[in-house]
Short mmCIF file of C-alpha atoms in Angstrom, two decimals:
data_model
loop_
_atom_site.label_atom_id
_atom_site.label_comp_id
_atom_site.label_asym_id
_atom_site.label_seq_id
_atom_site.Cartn_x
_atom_site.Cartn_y
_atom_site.Cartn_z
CA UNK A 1 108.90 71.38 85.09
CA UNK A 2 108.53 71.54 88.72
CA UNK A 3 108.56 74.87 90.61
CA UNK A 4 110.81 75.95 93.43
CA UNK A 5 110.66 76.31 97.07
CA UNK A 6 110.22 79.30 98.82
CA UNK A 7 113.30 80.74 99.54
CA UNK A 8 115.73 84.25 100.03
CA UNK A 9 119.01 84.68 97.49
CA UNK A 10 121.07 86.64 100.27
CA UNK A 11 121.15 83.55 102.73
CA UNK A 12 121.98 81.55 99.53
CA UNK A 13 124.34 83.33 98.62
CA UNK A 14 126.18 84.38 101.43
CA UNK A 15 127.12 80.35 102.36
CA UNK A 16 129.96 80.98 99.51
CA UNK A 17 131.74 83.61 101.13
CA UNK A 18 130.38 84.45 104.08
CA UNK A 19 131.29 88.02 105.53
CA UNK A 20 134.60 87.90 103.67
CA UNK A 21 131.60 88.55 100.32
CA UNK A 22 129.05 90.75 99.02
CA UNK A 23 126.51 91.44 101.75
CA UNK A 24 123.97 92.72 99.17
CA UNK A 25 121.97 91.79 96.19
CA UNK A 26 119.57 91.59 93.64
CA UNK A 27 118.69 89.05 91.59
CA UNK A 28 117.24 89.93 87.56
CA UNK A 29 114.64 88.03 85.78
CA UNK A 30 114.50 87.48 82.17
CA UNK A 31 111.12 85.74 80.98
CA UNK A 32 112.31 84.37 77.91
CA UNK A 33 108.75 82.40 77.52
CA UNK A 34 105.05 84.11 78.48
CA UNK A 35 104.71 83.34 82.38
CA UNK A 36 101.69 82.74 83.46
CA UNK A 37 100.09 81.37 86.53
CA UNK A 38 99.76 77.83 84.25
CA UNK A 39 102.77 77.59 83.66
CA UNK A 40 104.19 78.34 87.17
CA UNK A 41 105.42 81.89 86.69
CA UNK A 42 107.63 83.57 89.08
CA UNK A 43 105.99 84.45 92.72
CA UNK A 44 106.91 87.32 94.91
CA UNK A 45 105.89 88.25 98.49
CA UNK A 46 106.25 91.96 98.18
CA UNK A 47 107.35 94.46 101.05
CA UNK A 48 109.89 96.86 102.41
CA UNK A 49 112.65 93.14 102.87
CA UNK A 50 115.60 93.96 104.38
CA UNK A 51 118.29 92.10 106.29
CA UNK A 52 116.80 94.03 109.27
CA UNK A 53 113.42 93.27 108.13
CA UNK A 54 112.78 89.08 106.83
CA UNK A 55 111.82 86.03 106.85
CA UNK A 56 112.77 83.53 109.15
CA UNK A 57 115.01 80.78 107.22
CA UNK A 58 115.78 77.42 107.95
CA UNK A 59 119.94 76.88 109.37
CA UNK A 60 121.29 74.51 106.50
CA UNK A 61 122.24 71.00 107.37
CA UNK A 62 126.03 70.74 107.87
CA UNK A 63 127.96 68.50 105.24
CA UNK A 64 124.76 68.48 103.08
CA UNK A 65 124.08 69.10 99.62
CA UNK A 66 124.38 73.05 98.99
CA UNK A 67 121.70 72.59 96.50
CA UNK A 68 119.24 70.85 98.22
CA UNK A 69 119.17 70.44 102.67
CA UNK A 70 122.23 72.05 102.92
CA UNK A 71 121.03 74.88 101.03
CA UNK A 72 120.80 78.44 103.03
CA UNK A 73 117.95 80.26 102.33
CA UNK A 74 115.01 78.32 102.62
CA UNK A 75 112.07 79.29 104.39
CA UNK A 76 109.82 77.00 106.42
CA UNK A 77 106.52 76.23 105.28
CA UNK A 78 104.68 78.36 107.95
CA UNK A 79 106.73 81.70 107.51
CA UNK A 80 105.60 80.98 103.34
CA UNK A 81 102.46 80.29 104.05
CA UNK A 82 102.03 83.54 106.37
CA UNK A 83 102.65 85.36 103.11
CA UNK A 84 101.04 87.15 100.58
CA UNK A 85 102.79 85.79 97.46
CA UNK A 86 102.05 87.49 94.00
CA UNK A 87 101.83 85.93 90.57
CA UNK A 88 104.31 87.59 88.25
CA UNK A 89 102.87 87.05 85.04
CA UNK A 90 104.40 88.94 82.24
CA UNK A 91 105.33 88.43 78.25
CA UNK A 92 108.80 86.88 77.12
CA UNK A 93 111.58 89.66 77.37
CA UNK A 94 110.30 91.31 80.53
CA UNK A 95 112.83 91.78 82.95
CA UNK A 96 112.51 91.67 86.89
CA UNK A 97 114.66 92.63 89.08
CA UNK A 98 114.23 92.32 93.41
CA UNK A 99 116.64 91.98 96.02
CA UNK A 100 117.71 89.62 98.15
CA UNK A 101 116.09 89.52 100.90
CA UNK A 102 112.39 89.48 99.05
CA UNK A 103 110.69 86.01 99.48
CA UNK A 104 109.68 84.01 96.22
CA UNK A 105 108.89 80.78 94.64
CA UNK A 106 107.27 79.39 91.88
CA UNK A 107 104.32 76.65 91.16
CA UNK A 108 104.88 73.48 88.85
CA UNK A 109 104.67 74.23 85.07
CA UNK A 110 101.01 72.37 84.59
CA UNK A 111 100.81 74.07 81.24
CA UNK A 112 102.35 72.16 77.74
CA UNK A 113 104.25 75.35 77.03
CA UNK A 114 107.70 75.68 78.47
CA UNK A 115 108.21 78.23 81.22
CA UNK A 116 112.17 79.67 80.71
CA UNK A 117 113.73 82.02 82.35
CA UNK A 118 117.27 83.23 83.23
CA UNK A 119 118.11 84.55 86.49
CA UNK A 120 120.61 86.39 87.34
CA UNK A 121 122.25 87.73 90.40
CA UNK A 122 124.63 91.33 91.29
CA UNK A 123 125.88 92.83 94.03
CA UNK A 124 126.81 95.96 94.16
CA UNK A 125 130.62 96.90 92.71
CA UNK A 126 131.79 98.73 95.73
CA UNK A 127 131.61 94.99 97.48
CA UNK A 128 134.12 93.29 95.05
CA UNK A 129 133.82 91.11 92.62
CA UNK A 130 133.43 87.44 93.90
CA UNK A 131 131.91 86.03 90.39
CA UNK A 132 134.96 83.48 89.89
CA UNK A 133 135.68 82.94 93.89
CA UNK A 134 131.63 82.09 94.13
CA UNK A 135 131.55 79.67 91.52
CA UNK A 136 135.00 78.21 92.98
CA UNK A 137 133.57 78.02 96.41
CA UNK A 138 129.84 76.15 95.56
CA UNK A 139 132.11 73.78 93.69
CA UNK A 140 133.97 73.06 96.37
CA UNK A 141 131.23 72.68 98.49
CA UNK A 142 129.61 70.31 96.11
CA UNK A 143 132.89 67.98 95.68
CA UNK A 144 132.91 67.46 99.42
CA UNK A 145 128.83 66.56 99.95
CA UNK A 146 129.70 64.14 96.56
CA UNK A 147 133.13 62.81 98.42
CA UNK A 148 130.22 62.12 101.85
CA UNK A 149 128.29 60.30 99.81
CA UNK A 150 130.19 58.88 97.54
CA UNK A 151 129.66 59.89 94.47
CA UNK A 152 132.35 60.47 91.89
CA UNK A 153 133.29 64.36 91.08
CA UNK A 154 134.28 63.87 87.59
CA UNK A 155 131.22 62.16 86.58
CA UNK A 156 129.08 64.36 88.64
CA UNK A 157 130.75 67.48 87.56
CA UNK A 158 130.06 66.08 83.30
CA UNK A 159 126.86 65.54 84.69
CA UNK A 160 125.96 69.17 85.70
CA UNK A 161 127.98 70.85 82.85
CA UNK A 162 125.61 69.01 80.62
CA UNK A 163 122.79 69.76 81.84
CA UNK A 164 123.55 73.58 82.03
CA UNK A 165 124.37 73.59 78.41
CA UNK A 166 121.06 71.52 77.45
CA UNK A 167 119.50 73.94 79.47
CA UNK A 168 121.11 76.92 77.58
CA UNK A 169 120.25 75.23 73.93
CA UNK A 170 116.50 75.74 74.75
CA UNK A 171 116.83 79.24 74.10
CA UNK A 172 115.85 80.48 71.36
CA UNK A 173 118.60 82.20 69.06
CA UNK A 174 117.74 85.67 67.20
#
């Protein structure tokens, strides 16, 4: 599969709730495959990141697609390539974990072996817990960007459940 841009989670992540959310996070990896630099493994840009101390990122388009231009978070193509970013290559069931400020991508899978992963993301409990209110919000975000450009929720909405649970098949059981 193709890899992912540069980006930071906290931006992200923030769009849902703004200040009214978590301010902090960290975001786990769980290789469930070998990663490896074929294969496009994970890709960090280590350092002290802070909120005080990141990346430039690029504003989101208004009334875009929260996925994709309307997406906080990303970084520009000079601040990523005025980085140092490290391949994470590790063995199925190694766990990452960095927080949300740290810079990271990954490379296109140019391997014939999959390259799965889950990621997941916390904040910390003494800033709520936003998991349902999140999930409400980025839907809600998505319903209007498919309303702009016409595209029907219901189908849409089918569209991504079904890929999430394709996606979740691929794992392997016991």
């Amino acid at each position: 599969g193709s890899g992912f841009a540069p980006h930071l989670d906290t931006p992200s992540l923030r769009v849902a709730l703004g200040e009214e959310g978590p301010q902090s996070f960290v975001t786990v990896m769980v290789a469930i495959d070998d990663m490896t630099t074929q294969n496009g493994c994970l890709r960090i840009a280590k350092g002290p990141w802070t909120e005080q101390h990141c990346v430039d990122v690029i504003q989101p388009q208004k009334d875009s697609n929260p996925d994709a231009g309307g997406r906080a978070g990303a970084m520009t193509t000079d601040n990523a390539n005025a980085l140092s970013f490290e391949d994470i290559v590790c063995k199925g069931g190694t766990v990452v974990l960095f927080n949300g400020w740290a810079p990271h991508r990954s490379a296109a899978n140019t391997s014939p072996f999959p390259r799965r992963a889950v990621f997941l993301t916390y904040n910390p409990t003494t800033e709520g817990d936003f998991h349902v209110r999140y999930y409400e919000k980025m839907e809600q975000l998505r319903n209007s960007w498919r309303d702009t450009v016409g595209l029907t929720k219901h189908k849409e909405q089918l569209y991504d459940e079904k890929f999430e649970s394709d996606a979740l098949t691929t794992i392997p059981k016991g």
